Amino acid sequence: MTDSTHAQNPAPSLKYYQKGTFTVGNRLVADAERAVQSSPERSNALTSGHRACQGCGEALGARYAIDAAMRATGNDMIAVNATGCLEVFTTPYPETSWQLPWLHSLFGNAAAVATGVAAAMRVKGKKTRVIAQGGDGGTTDIGFQCLSGMFERNDDVLYICYDNEGYMNTGVQRSSATPPAARTATTPALGPEPGNVFGTGKFVPKIAVAHNIPYVATATVADLHDLERKVIKAMGIHGARYIQINVPCPLGWGAPSSDTIKLARLAVECGLYPIFEAEHGRITAARKIRRRIPVRDYLILQKRYAHLFRNGEDDPRVARLQAICDAHIADYGLLGDDEA
Amino acid sequence: MDHDFAITLDVGSSAANHTGSWRTFRPEYVRRLPPCNAACPAGEDIQGWLSFAEAGDYEAAWRALTQNNPLPAVMGRVCYHPCETACNRGAIDAAVGVNAVEHFLGDMALAKGWKFTPPGHKTCTKVLVVGAGPAGLSAAYHLALLGHAVTIKEAGPAPGGMMRFGIPKYRLPRDVLDAEVARICDLGVRIEYNQKVSDLQATMAEGGFDAAFLAVGAHIAKRAYIPAGEATKILDAVQVLASMEGEEKPLLGRRVVVYGGGNTALDVARTAKRLGAEEAIIVYRRTREKMPAHDFELEEALEEGVMLKWLSTIKHVAAGSITVEKMTLDETGFPQPTGEFETLEADSVVLALGQDVDLSLLDGVPGLEIENGVVKVGPDMMTGASGVFAGGDMAPSERTVTVAVGHGKKAARAIDAFLRGGIYTPGPKHELASFERLNSWYYGEAPQTVRPTLEIARRSSTFEEVVRGLDESTALYEARRCLSCGNCFECDNCYGVCPDNAVIKLGPGQGFKFNYDFCKGCGLCASECPCGAIAMAPEEI
């Protein structure tokens, strides 16, 4: 086709599957490059008929994570669940949505129960792997002591926290994972400082890193490939592991059910929710922002922040939230080479 | 069933709980019209044939393409690709190089010798096509595929019309044109050369034709009155470009002035440079922004050293020189004289001021109406005379090869309906897949590939083709840049993002369907569908 008199462009690499880089699957790529979720053989750990709200981010995140873990373990695993939305909407007695062995005890003891299950498997000489899971309330508040103990003993459990930033099941109360300025039932948009306080913060992934456990990661339902990779990687490691997944809640955040993934995406793209990995106490990788946006574009889509945008001008707290994003971007190195 | 103590219900799966009853909106798979297809004057299903090319099935792509356009190798070279102007990818990085992929497919078909599949049945009807230009060839092709016997009567000695006698070789090599015409003739289309039709009714009666499609083009150069001295050389663009096909090349001299601002003016100036002119100057009365010629052609001409004199009109032509008057644009954008004059050296002046249609063959055809120098046609391309259809440059429209090919197809379908005693009604169009319908997050960054161009030095002296084709890897890459606007490309997003497992994957090529027993109507599938192929419709409650 070409001869020496024609200035031929270097053939662009086909590594971009222009339609497949970010999608769940793609008819043009090899099976190995498709997400677990694209497979008709996925285990559907959390099957149909569950009572989660329309567009539930937690139902989605839980199926993403557990399906990936089941593939990684050849389905030889047990899940222990803390009390919370995920437990309530999947197992109204005597019905279950779980298609794997699944155990629920109390709100605050999922990490401890999982430790016990892992110990029992070891005693019985089985290779069955154990995952503990819960929402942010059961993890960062009520279950925190058991979680820290599990980390400190380096028990062979992957703990997954589905972080929807509040106690959504009981009527949207504040948790220690609720972001500043967000309105909840217990932090109403009233008074001189409406919404949640700008406290000192309690970001459990960093606390987990401080335990020097083998693996810590954050993930988001907006990046399925990244989420599945992290779960599969975690299942390849023994010892205490922690993954926290950002799962928007249409009800608690005050957003249309169709915006769940979009909100998760924007939370990452503005820098408010840093996505990173750490091994043995050191941060090893951060997911770069692809299309940076101001935090305002993320906040304004949610009714829990509506009080920040009343009266035609932005509340000064929007700038404070932006400062948090900017600090994340600097601390975790979230910008790509082009933007940094 | 016996229950343990204090247990009254059976253990069961939540799948018994049909959450579909919660739904107020239901998702539905839809097809929307990609903007490229909407913009294509030839009515190609561009997104459709690109989807085959993406998978590397080039023959299937070519077959899908040629369902609408029998001249892909020609089209890949001469089309002004309105599809690329409309392409949604333009809002992400740059439009998909549709024209370049078409060029590649057209060339591959010629290299591999792919043929059209002849129709399974023949009708007993005969159709006359007048003119073997793009409109006539396209109509003949589609009529032949519909089983009709087609005869083309062509006034000239060779097929192609303006594709041969208007478009220079460096843009369209003649072997490419000849090969694509030959493939149409292989379907049984007869072309009779040097057969100028001067009396349509007599020709139709004589040949026993049941219908006719007229596509004689516009070959009469428009003239402008310019005072000229003796021994001046004033030619017209049609004459210059047509004579390039003959043995004797036109003698234009060392300094050539071309008058006009269309693509034809550029073609003449670039041809003059290749014939050895030291200077080729285009004189145009308005500005670059107002010039009807396409930007990329102007760029190529400028690269080759063609000069432009904006805001100027020719007032007088003398032997060896011309006088131009400077113009200024008034507030309506119309050029007004300034009274300032300038003299340019010129051995010849070529007028490229547009063309008129030779309508003499229509004399005495009853019912036929002429308006503004072109034939009036209805939406089905039929003229006022029953059974006589017209298209291409002789019908009112933009005068491009692609428009002509589209006319030919449309007329062929209308003629087929007419011959069966019906009226052709095109199917309803899908809603447009506009950029707002897409979720562009899912498309990776991938810059456009540019076709290699011939070195400038060789462009000034030879008629070698300037823009060359892509090779296979670049063509595949370019095809895969398509966003598949409005049409499912099986990315599995809906299947993945449903929190309720309410999407059923039907397997490769089969797409998906919704399981309405469990779909709660959250709308995540619709908002995360990259290409806008899911719509949410209110549920009737």
JSON list of C-alpha atoms in Angstrom, two decimals, chain B residues 410-504:
[
{"chain": "B", "resi": 410, "resn": "LYS", "atom": "CA", "xyz": [-33.65, 6.78, -4.67]},
{"chain": "B", "resi": 411, "resn": "ALA", "atom": "CA", "xyz": [-34.79, 6.96, -8.29]},
{"chain": "B", "resi": 412, "resn": "ALA", "atom": "CA", "xyz": [-34.14, 3.24, -8.79]},
{"chain": "B", "resi": 413, "resn": "ARG", "atom": "CA", "xyz": [-36.39, 2.37, -5.86]},
{"chain": "B", "resi": 414, "resn": "ALA", "atom": "CA", "xyz": [-39.08, 4.75, -7.11]},
{"chain": "B", "resi": 415, "resn": "ILE", "atom": "CA", "xyz": [-38.81, 3.37, -10.65]},
{"chain": "B", "resi": 416, "resn": "ASP", "atom": "CA", "xyz": [-39.12, -0.17, -9.32]},
{"chain": "B", "resi": 417, "resn": "ALA", "atom": "CA", "xyz": [-42.27, 0.80, -7.40]},
{"chain": "B", "resi": 418, "resn": "PHE", "atom": "CA", "xyz": [-43.61, 2.64, -10.46]},
{"chain": "B", "resi": 419, "resn": "LEU", "atom": "CA", "xyz": [-43.08, -0.40, -12.66]},
{"chain": "B", "resi": 420, "resn": "ARG", "atom": "CA", "xyz": [-44.96, -2.52, -10.15]},
{"chain": "B", "resi": 421, "resn": "GLY", "atom": "CA", "xyz": [-47.79, 0.00, -10.20]},
{"chain": "B", "resi": 422, "resn": "GLY", "atom": "CA", "xyz": [-47.08, 1.45, -6.75]},
{"chain": "B", "resi": 423, "resn": "ILE", "atom": "CA", "xyz": [-45.46, 4.45, -5.16]},
{"chain": "B", "resi": 424, "resn": "TYR", "atom": "CA", "xyz": [-42.16, 4.26, -3.31]},
{"chain": "B", "resi": 425, "resn": "THR", "atom": "CA", "xyz": [-42.44, 5.26, 0.32]},
{"chain": "B", "resi": 426, "resn": "PRO", "atom": "CA", "xyz": [-39.26, 5.11, 2.34]},
{"chain": "B", "resi": 427, "resn": "GLY", "atom": "CA", "xyz": [-39.51, 3.49, 5.77]},
{"chain": "B", "resi": 428, "resn": "PRO", "atom": "CA", "xyz": [-39.76, 5.67, 8.87]},
{"chain": "B", "resi": 429, "resn": "LYS", "atom": "CA", "xyz": [-36.46, 7.00, 10.20]},
{"chain": "B", "resi": 430, "resn": "HIS", "atom": "CA", "xyz": [-35.25, 6.28, 13.70]},
{"chain": "B", "resi": 431, "resn": "GLU", "atom": "CA", "xyz": [-34.78, 9.15, 16.11]},
{"chain": "B", "resi": 432, "resn": "LEU", "atom": "CA", "xyz": [-31.34, 10.77, 15.77]},
{"chain": "B", "resi": 433, "resn": "ALA", "atom": "CA", "xyz": [-28.57, 9.49, 18.05]},
{"chain": "B", "resi": 434, "resn": "SER", "atom": "CA", "xyz": [-27.28, 12.92, 19.04]},
{"chain": "B", "resi": 435, "resn": "PHE", "atom": "CA", "xyz": [-24.21, 13.39, 21.22]},
{"chain": "B", "resi": 436, "resn": "GLU", "atom": "CA", "xyz": [-26.42, 13.97, 24.28]},
{"chain": "B", "resi": 437, "resn": "ARG", "atom": "CA", "xyz": [-27.72, 10.42, 23.87]},
{"chain": "B", "resi": 438, "resn": "LEU", "atom": "CA", "xyz": [-24.26, 8.94, 24.37]},
{"chain": "B", "resi": 439, "resn": "ASN", "atom": "CA", "xyz": [-22.26, 8.27, 27.52]},
{"chain": "B", "resi": 440, "resn": "SER", "atom": "CA", "xyz": [-18.89, 9.34, 26.20]},
{"chain": "B", "resi": 441, "resn": "TRP", "atom": "CA", "xyz": [-17.04, 8.22, 29.35]},
{"chain": "B", "resi": 442, "resn": "TYR", "atom": "CA", "xyz": [-16.74, 4.73, 27.94]},
{"chain": "B", "resi": 443, "resn": "TYR", "atom": "CA", "xyz": [-14.85, 5.71, 24.81]},
{"chain": "B", "resi": 444, "resn": "GLY", "atom": "CA", "xyz": [-11.09, 5.68, 25.13]},
{"chain": "B", "resi": 445, "resn": "GLU", "atom": "CA", "xyz": [-8.98, 8.45, 23.69]},
{"chain": "B", "resi": 446, "resn": "ALA", "atom": "CA", "xyz": [-7.81, 7.51, 20.21]},
{"chain": "B", "resi": 447, "resn": "PRO", "atom": "CA", "xyz": [-6.63, 10.14, 17.73]},
{"chain": "B", "resi": 448, "resn": "GLN", "atom": "CA", "xyz": [-7.58, 9.98, 14.08]},
{"chain": "B", "resi": 449, "resn": "THR", "atom": "CA", "xyz": [-5.28, 8.33, 11.56]},
{"chain": "B", "resi": 450, "resn": "VAL", "atom": "CA", "xyz": [-4.40, 10.47, 8.60]},
{"chain": "B", "resi": 451, "resn": "ARG", "atom": "CA", "xyz": [-3.95, 8.99, 5.17]},
{"chain": "B", "resi": 452, "resn": "PRO", "atom": "CA", "xyz": [-0.45, 9.41, 3.75]},
{"chain": "B", "resi": 453, "resn": "THR", "atom": "CA", "xyz": [-0.08, 12.09, 1.11]},
{"chain": "B", "resi": 454, "resn": "LEU", "atom": "CA", "xyz": [2.26, 12.28, -1.86]},
{"chain": "B", "resi": 455, "resn": "GLU", "atom": "CA", "xyz": [5.38, 14.42, -1.50]},
{"chain": "B", "resi": 456, "resn": "ILE", "atom": "CA", "xyz": [4.95, 18.00, -2.65]},
{"chain": "B", "resi": 457, "resn": "ALA", "atom": "CA", "xyz": [7.77, 17.72, -5.22]},
{"chain": "B", "resi": 458, "resn": "ARG", "atom": "CA", "xyz": [5.98, 14.93, -7.05]},
{"chain": "B", "resi": 459, "resn": "ARG", "atom": "CA", "xyz": [2.64, 16.66, -6.84]},
{"chain": "B", "resi": 460, "resn": "SER", "atom": "CA", "xyz": [3.91, 19.61, -8.87]},
{"chain": "B", "resi": 461, "resn": "SER", "atom": "CA", "xyz": [4.96, 17.55, -11.85]},
{"chain": "B", "resi": 462, "resn": "THR", "atom": "CA", "xyz": [2.91, 14.35, -12.00]},
{"chain": "B", "resi": 463, "resn": "PHE", "atom": "CA", "xyz": [-0.72, 13.31, -11.91]},
{"chain": "B", "resi": 464, "resn": "GLU", "atom": "CA", "xyz": [-0.04, 10.57, -9.34]},
{"chain": "B", "resi": 465, "resn": "GLU", "atom": "CA", "xyz": [-2.72, 10.17, -6.74]},
{"chain": "B", "resi": 466, "resn": "VAL", "atom": "CA", "xyz": [-2.18, 12.64, -3.89]},
{"chain": "B", "resi": 467, "resn": "VAL", "atom": "CA", "xyz": [-4.05, 10.96, -1.05]},
{"chain": "B", "resi": 468, "resn": "ARG", "atom": "CA", "xyz": [-3.20, 7.28, -0.58]},
{"chain": "B", "resi": 469, "resn": "GLY", "atom": "CA", "xyz": [-5.10, 4.61, 1.28]},
{"chain": "B", "resi": 470, "resn": "LEU", "atom": "CA", "xyz": [-4.65, 3.31, 4.80]},
{"chain": "B", "resi": 471, "resn": "ASP", "atom": "CA", "xyz": [-3.06, -0.08, 5.35]},
{"chain": "B", "resi": 472, "resn": "GLU", "atom": "CA", "xyz": [-4.93, -2.80, 7.17]},
{"chain": "B", "resi": 473, "resn": "SER", "atom": "CA", "xyz": [-3.81, -2.04, 10.70]},
{"chain": "B", "resi": 474, "resn": "THR", "atom": "CA", "xyz": [-4.56, 1.66, 10.40]},
{"chain": "B", "resi": 475, "resn": "ALA", "atom": "CA", "xyz": [-7.90, 1.01, 8.72]},
{"chain": "B", "resi": 476, "resn": "LEU", "atom": "CA", "xyz": [-8.89, -1.40, 11.49]},
{"chain": "B", "resi": 477, "resn": "TYR", "atom": "CA", "xyz": [-7.83, 1.12, 14.10]},
{"chain": "B", "resi": 478, "resn": "GLU", "atom": "CA", "xyz": [-9.83, 3.83, 12.39]},
{"chain": "B", "resi": 479, "resn": "ALA", "atom": "CA", "xyz": [-12.92, 1.62, 12.07]},
{"chain": "B", "resi": 480, "resn": "ARG", "atom": "CA", "xyz": [-12.72, 0.82, 15.76]},
{"chain": "B", "resi": 481, "resn": "ARG", "atom": "CA", "xyz": [-12.86, 4.49, 16.60]},
{"chain": "B", "resi": 482, "resn": "CYS", "atom": "CA", "xyz": [-16.55, 4.39, 15.62]},
{"chain": "B", "resi": 483, "resn": "LEU", "atom": "CA", "xyz": [-18.81, 5.06, 18.61]},
{"chain": "B", "resi": 484, "resn": "SER", "atom": "CA", "xyz": [-21.63, 2.95, 17.17]},
{"chain": "B", "resi": 485, "resn": "CYS", "atom": "CA", "xyz": [-24.04, 5.78, 17.95]},
{"chain": "B", "resi": 486, "resn": "GLY", "atom": "CA", "xyz": [-27.57, 4.58, 18.62]},
{"chain": "B", "resi": 487, "resn": "ASN", "atom": "CA", "xyz": [-26.85, 0.91, 17.93]},
{"chain": "B", "resi": 488, "resn": "CYS", "atom": "CA", "xyz": [-25.85, -1.77, 20.42]},
{"chain": "B", "resi": 489, "resn": "PHE", "atom": "CA", "xyz": [-22.29, -3.02, 19.99]},
{"chain": "B", "resi": 490, "resn": "GLU", "atom": "CA", "xyz": [-22.45, -5.64, 22.73]},
{"chain": "B", "resi": 491, "resn": "CYS", "atom": "CA", "xyz": [-20.22, -3.94, 25.26]},
{"chain": "B", "resi": 492, "resn": "ASP", "atom": "CA", "xyz": [-22.03, -5.76, 28.11]},
{"chain": "B", "resi": 493, "resn": "ASN", "atom": "CA", "xyz": [-22.50, -2.54, 30.09]},
{"chain": "B", "resi": 494, "resn": "CYS", "atom": "CA", "xyz": [-26.24, -3.06, 30.62]},
{"chain": "B", "resi": 495, "resn": "TYR", "atom": "CA", "xyz": [-25.57, -6.65, 31.61]},
{"chain": "B", "resi": 496, "resn": "GLY", "atom": "CA", "xyz": [-22.92, -5.56, 34.08]},
{"chain": "B", "resi": 497, "resn": "VAL", "atom": "CA", "xyz": [-24.47, -2.50, 35.69]},
{"chain": "B", "resi": 498, "resn": "CYS", "atom": "CA", "xyz": [-27.92, -3.89, 36.51]},
{"chain": "B", "resi": 499, "resn": "PRO", "atom": "CA", "xyz": [-28.13, -4.17, 40.32]},
{"chain": "B", "resi": 500, "resn": "ASP", "atom": "CA", "xyz": [-30.96, -6.68, 39.90]},
{"chain": "B", "resi": 501, "resn": "ASN", "atom": "CA", "xyz": [-29.50, -9.13, 37.32]},
{"chain": "B", "resi": 502, "resn": "ALA", "atom": "CA", "xyz": [-32.45, -8.25, 35.14]},
{"chain": "B", "resi": 503, "resn": "VAL", "atom": "CA", "xyz": [-30.55, -8.23, 31.85]},
{"chain": "B", "resi": 504, "resn": "ILE", "atom": "CA", "xyz": [-30.25, -11.47, 29.94]}
]
